[in-house]
Coordinates of C-alpha atoms and ligand atoms in Angstrom, one line a residue:
M83 CA -0.1 0.2 -0.1
R84 CA 1.8 3.3 -1.1
N85 CA 0.2 5.2 2.0
K86 CA 3.7 7.3 2.7
I87 CA 5.0 10.8 1.7
I88 CA 8.7 11.0 1.1
V89 CA 10.1 14.4 1.4
I90 CA 13.9 15.1 0.6
G91 CA 15.1 18.6 0.8
S92 CA 16.0 21.2 3.2
L93 CA 15.4 22.5 6.8
N94 CA 16.3 26.5 7.6
Y95 CA 16.1 27.8 10.5
D96 CA 13.9 30.8 10.0
I97 CA 14.7 34.4 11.0
I98 CA 11.5 36.2 10.9
L99 CA 11.5 40.2 11.1
K100 CA 8.5 41.9 10.9
M101 CA 9.3 44.9 9.5
P102 CA 7.1 48.2 9.2
R103 CA 8.8 49.1 5.4
W104 CA 12.2 47.9 3.6
P105 CA 15.3 50.2 5.0
K106 CA 16.9 52.9 2.8
Q107 CA 20.0 52.7 2.1
G108 CA 22.1 53.4 5.4
E109 CA 19.3 53.2 7.5
T110 CA 19.5 51.1 10.7
L111 CA 15.6 50.4 11.1
T112 CA 14.2 48.6 14.1
A113 CA 11.9 45.3 13.5
K114 CA 8.3 45.7 15.2
E115 CA 9.0 42.0 16.4
A116 CA 11.0 39.4 15.9
A117 CA 10.1 35.2 15.6
F118 CA 12.8 32.3 15.1
A119 CA 10.4 29.3 14.3
A120 CA 12.0 26.4 12.0
G121 CA 11.7 26.6 8.4
G122 CA 13.2 25.3 5.3
K123 CA 11.2 24.6 2.5
G124 CA 11.3 21.3 2.8
A125 CA 10.8 20.6 6.4
N126 CA 7.7 23.5 5.6
Q127 CA 6.1 20.8 3.4
A128 CA 6.6 17.6 5.7
V129 CA 6.0 19.0 8.0
Q130 CA 2.2 20.1 7.1
A131 CA 1.3 16.6 5.4
A132 CA 2.6 14.8 9.1
K133 CA 0.5 17.5 10.5
L134 CA -2.7 16.2 8.6
G135 CA -2.2 12.9 9.4
I136 CA 0.1 11.3 7.6
P137 CA 2.9 9.1 7.0
V138 CA 5.9 11.2 6.1
Y139 CA 9.8 10.3 6.1
M140 CA 12.1 13.3 4.9
A141 CA 15.5 13.1 4.4
G142 CA 17.6 15.8 3.9
C143 CA 20.8 17.3 5.8
V144 CA 21.2 19.8 9.6
G145 CA 24.4 21.2 11.2
N146 CA 26.5 20.1 14.0
D147 CA 26.0 22.6 15.6
A148 CA 22.4 23.6 18.0
M149 CA 19.5 24.7 14.9
G150 CA 20.7 21.2 13.8
E151 CA 19.3 20.0 17.2
F152 CA 16.8 21.9 17.0
L153 CA 15.3 21.6 12.7
L154 CA 15.5 17.4 14.1
N155 CA 13.4 17.7 17.5
T156 CA 10.6 19.7 16.1
A157 CA 10.3 17.4 12.9
R158 CA 10.1 14.9 14.9
E159 CA 7.8 16.5 17.1
Y160 CA 5.3 17.4 14.8
G161 CA 5.8 13.8 13.4
V162 CA 7.8 13.9 10.9
R163 CA 10.2 10.4 10.2
T164 CA 13.7 12.3 10.5
E165 CA 15.9 9.1 10.2
H166 CA 17.4 9.7 7.3
I167 CA 18.3 13.9 7.7
R168 CA 21.8 13.3 8.5
Q169 CA 23.4 15.6 10.9
V170 CA 26.9 16.8 9.3
K171 CA 29.9 18.9 10.3
G172 CA 29.0 22.7 10.5
S173 CA 26.2 25.1 10.3
S174 CA 22.8 24.2 10.0
G175 CA 20.9 26.3 6.5
M176 CA 18.9 29.4 7.6
S177 CA 16.6 31.9 6.4
V178 CA 15.8 35.6 7.1
V179 CA 12.3 36.6 6.6
N180 CA 11.5 40.5 6.2
A181 CA 7.8 40.3 6.0
M182 CA 6.1 43.6 5.2
E183 CA 2.9 45.4 7.2
D184 CA 1.1 44.5 3.6
G185 CA 2.0 41.0 3.8
E186 CA 4.9 41.1 1.3
V187 CA 7.8 38.8 2.2
F188 CA 11.4 39.0 1.3
A189 CA 13.2 36.2 2.2
C190 CA 17.3 35.6 2.2
I191 CA 18.6 31.7 2.7
V192 CA 22.0 30.6 3.8
R193 CA 22.4 26.9 2.0
G194 CA 24.5 25.7 5.0
A195 CA 24.2 21.7 5.3
N196 CA 21.0 21.2 3.2
Y197 CA 24.0 21.8 0.6
E198 CA 25.2 18.1 1.8
I199 CA 22.9 15.6 0.9
T200 CA 24.3 13.3 -1.6
K201 CA 23.0 10.5 -4.0
E202 CA 24.1 7.8 -1.7
D203 CA 21.6 9.8 1.1
I204 CA 18.9 8.8 -1.5
D205 CA 20.2 5.4 -2.0
R206 CA 19.4 5.2 1.9
I207 CA 15.7 5.8 1.5
A208 CA 15.3 2.7 -0.8
P209 CA 13.5 0.9 1.0
L210 CA 10.3 3.1 0.9
W211 CA 10.1 3.6 -2.7
E212 CA 7.2 0.9 -2.5
E213 CA 5.2 2.3 0.5
S214 CA 5.5 6.0 -0.8
G215 CA 2.4 7.5 -3.2
L216 CA 4.3 10.5 -3.5
L217 CA 7.7 12.2 -4.0
I218 CA 8.3 15.8 -3.2
L219 CA 10.4 18.0 -3.6
Q220 CA 11.7 21.4 -3.9
M221 CA 15.2 23.2 -4.8
E222 CA 17.2 24.1 -2.1
I223 CA 19.4 21.3 -2.5
P224 CA 22.1 20.4 -4.9
Q225 CA 20.1 19.7 -8.8
E226 CA 22.1 16.9 -9.2
V227 CA 20.4 15.3 -5.9
N228 CA 16.9 16.1 -6.7
C229 CA 17.1 14.7 -10.5
Y230 CA 18.5 11.1 -8.7
A231 CA 15.4 11.1 -6.6
I232 CA 13.4 11.3 -9.1
D233 CA 14.6 8.9 -11.5
Q234 CA 14.9 6.3 -8.7
A235 CA 11.1 7.5 -7.5
K236 CA 9.8 7.3 -11.6
E237 CA 11.4 3.5 -11.1
H238 CA 9.6 2.2 -8.5
G239 CA 5.9 4.0 -8.8
C240 CA 6.1 6.9 -7.3
Q241 CA 4.6 10.2 -8.4
V242 CA 7.0 13.6 -8.0
L243 CA 5.4 16.9 -7.2
M244 CA 8.3 19.2 -7.8
N245 CA 7.9 22.3 -6.1
A246 CA 10.4 24.0 -8.2
A247 CA 10.9 26.9 -5.6
P248 CA 13.8 28.8 -5.8
A249 CA 13.3 28.8 -9.6
A250 CA 16.8 27.4 -10.9
P251 CA 17.5 26.2 -14.3
L252 CA 15.8 23.0 -14.6
A253 CA 16.5 20.3 -17.0
E254 CA 13.8 19.8 -19.1
E255 CA 14.0 16.5 -19.0
Y256 CA 12.8 16.4 -15.8
I257 CA 10.5 19.0 -15.1
K258 CA 8.6 16.4 -17.7
K259 CA 9.4 13.0 -15.7
C260 CA 7.4 15.3 -13.0
D261 CA 3.6 13.9 -12.5
Y262 CA 3.1 18.0 -10.9
F263 CA 5.3 20.6 -11.6
V264 CA 4.5 23.3 -8.8
V265 CA 5.6 27.4 -8.9
N266 CA 4.7 30.4 -7.4
E267 CA 4.2 33.8 -10.1
V268 CA 7.8 34.5 -8.8
E269 CA 9.2 30.9 -10.4
A270 CA 5.8 30.7 -13.3
G271 CA 7.7 33.9 -14.7
Y272 CA 11.1 33.0 -14.7
Y273 CA 10.7 28.9 -15.8
A274 CA 7.9 30.8 -18.5
G275 CA 10.4 33.8 -19.5
K276 CA 7.7 36.7 -18.5
T277 CA 5.6 38.7 -16.0
I278 CA 2.4 36.0 -14.7
D279 CA 0.6 38.8 -12.3
T280 CA -2.7 38.0 -13.1
M281 CA -4.9 35.0 -13.0
G282 CA -5.1 35.3 -16.7
K283 CA -2.5 35.2 -17.4
A284 CA -1.5 32.6 -15.1
S285 CA -4.0 30.5 -16.7
T286 CA -2.7 31.1 -19.7
E287 CA 0.6 30.1 -18.7
A288 CA -0.5 26.7 -16.5
Q289 CA -2.3 26.0 -20.1
E290 CA 0.9 26.1 -22.2
M291 CA 3.4 24.7 -18.9
S292 CA 1.4 21.9 -18.7
K293 CA 1.0 20.8 -22.6
R294 CA 4.9 21.5 -23.2
Y295 CA 5.5 19.6 -20.7
G296 CA 3.3 17.0 -20.6
N297 CA 2.2 16.7 -16.7
T298 CA 0.4 19.0 -14.1
V299 CA 1.5 22.6 -13.6
I300 CA -0.1 24.9 -10.7
I301 CA 0.3 28.3 -10.7
T302 CA -0.2 29.7 -7.1
M303 CA -1.3 33.2 -7.2
G304 CA -0.7 34.2 -3.7
K305 CA -4.1 36.2 -2.0
D306 CA -5.7 35.3 -5.6
G307 CA -4.7 31.5 -4.8
A308 CA -4.3 29.4 -7.2
V309 CA -4.2 27.9 -11.2
V310 CA -3.8 23.6 -11.6
S311 CA -4.0 23.0 -15.8
G312 CA -3.7 19.2 -16.6
E313 CA -5.6 16.1 -17.9
G314 CA -9.2 17.4 -16.4
G315 CA -8.8 20.9 -17.9
T316 CA -7.3 24.1 -17.1
W317 CA -8.9 25.6 -12.8
Q318 CA -9.1 29.0 -10.9
I319 CA -9.0 28.1 -7.2
P320 CA -10.1 31.1 -5.6
S321 CA -8.6 31.5 -2.2
Q322 CA -9.7 31.9 1.3
E323 CA -10.7 35.7 2.4
V324 CA -8.2 35.7 5.7
Q325 CA -6.9 38.6 8.1
A326 CA -2.9 37.5 7.0
V327 CA -0.9 38.4 9.4
E328 CA 2.5 36.9 7.8
T329 CA 3.0 34.4 5.2
T330 CA 5.9 33.0 5.1
G331 CA 5.5 29.7 4.5
A332 CA 1.8 29.3 2.7
G333 CA 3.2 27.8 -0.1
D334 CA 4.6 25.0 1.7
S335 CA 1.4 24.5 3.5
F336 CA -0.4 24.4 -0.1
I337 CA 2.2 21.9 -1.1
G338 CA 1.7 19.6 2.2
G339 CA -1.5 19.5 1.5
V340 CA -2.3 19.0 -1.6
G341 CA 0.1 15.9 -1.3
Y342 CA -2.1 14.9 1.9
A343 CA -5.3 15.1 0.2
L344 CA -3.6 13.4 -3.3
L345 CA -2.6 10.5 -1.2
N346 CA -6.3 10.4 0.1
G347 CA -7.9 9.5 -3.6
M348 CA -8.7 13.1 -4.1
D349 CA -8.5 14.1 -7.5
I350 CA -5.9 17.0 -8.9
Y351 CA -8.2 20.0 -8.1
A352 CA -9.8 18.9 -5.5
A353 CA -6.9 18.6 -3.5
C354 CA -5.8 22.2 -4.1
R355 CA -8.7 23.4 -3.0
F356 CA -8.4 22.0 0.0
A357 CA -4.7 22.9 -0.1
T358 CA -5.7 26.7 0.0
K359 CA -7.1 25.9 3.4
C360 CA -4.5 25.0 4.3
S361 CA -2.5 28.2 4.1
A362 CA -5.2 30.1 4.6
V363 CA -4.7 28.9 8.2
T364 CA -1.2 29.7 7.6
V365 CA -1.3 33.0 7.5
C366 CA -3.0 33.6 10.0
R367 CA 0.0 32.6 12.8
M368 CA 3.8 33.9 12.7
G369 CA 6.2 31.3 11.0
A370 CA 5.8 28.5 8.9
Q371 CA 6.1 25.4 10.3
P372 CA 4.3 26.9 14.1
S373 CA 1.2 28.1 12.2
M374 CA 0.7 25.0 9.8
P375 CA -2.4 23.5 10.5
T376 CA -3.9 19.5 11.9
L377 CA -6.6 18.0 10.3
D378 CA -9.5 19.1 12.8
E379 CA -7.8 22.8 12.4
V380 CA -9.0 22.8 8.6
M381 CA -12.1 21.0 9.2
E382 CA -13.2 23.7 10.5
K383 CA -12.8 26.0 8.0
K384 CA -16.1 26.6 5.9
Q385 CA -16.2 26.9 2.3
Ligands
RIB299 O1 8.6 28.7 2.3 C1 9.3 29.1 3.0 C2 10.7 28.9 3.7 O2 11.4 29.5 2.2 C3 11.1 29.0 5.0 O3 11.2 28.6 5.6 C4 12.4 29.7 4.7 O4 13.4 28.5 5.9 C5 13.3 29.1 3.1 O5 13.4 28.0 3.1

């Protein structure tokens, strides 16, 4: 029974600064609030799916510093199976997130231990492939490791969801091997070579990308919602109206929600509708992983 999700990716220590605005050159600006939380796109997506109640195994690397211990313990406490996360010499991955009043987020990451993951780490998870229905990947680890993992998953009949974030060159041959290709509006612009700033443009582009890659393409558009284009047509999925507090991890919450829903038998369109409810809860609290909802919290959301 393929009832597990494998997430291969990053774990970062997030420093989130709530800023009144972006500082001017030479200016020292006081943040309104600071929060420290476990993050990293890989860990966030794993935590969201685990919080919803599905078995999630994560592979990745953390440093042998205090942050590494914290990242491992946090993922474990949220229910992620962490035995394939390797602790390496050096510093853990890190992110500094400047969150503006209007909900805009400007983030900078430090790769740290995330770039220590190797193909041998992927070989070590081999026994999991036959029991797993979905592999979730992002772009915060070396590309050759992602490509190797895609090949392994496909060889063992496991579907692949690639969240191409942050956008970076990725061989089209490998995009085509993925079953689901998920990007936000900025990343979609990178891969399409044009600006995607409306739901209309996202619909057109998702359709074109889906035809070009021969898979299902999802473009998330922040508070406007998401567009899904695949075999069942192209659909706009509106987001839920909420009073956002801080949006770090909203996209990861969406991906974790999609993973959970797909493994529970929903088609990708229903899965995206479910996932928008997850991210609607996530943006109402500070930090990525602490904000992500359990299944009960998602079910409390009407609509
Ligand atoms: O997607 C949000 C995440 O991106 C943050 O948690 C940060 O660590 C960066 O990886």
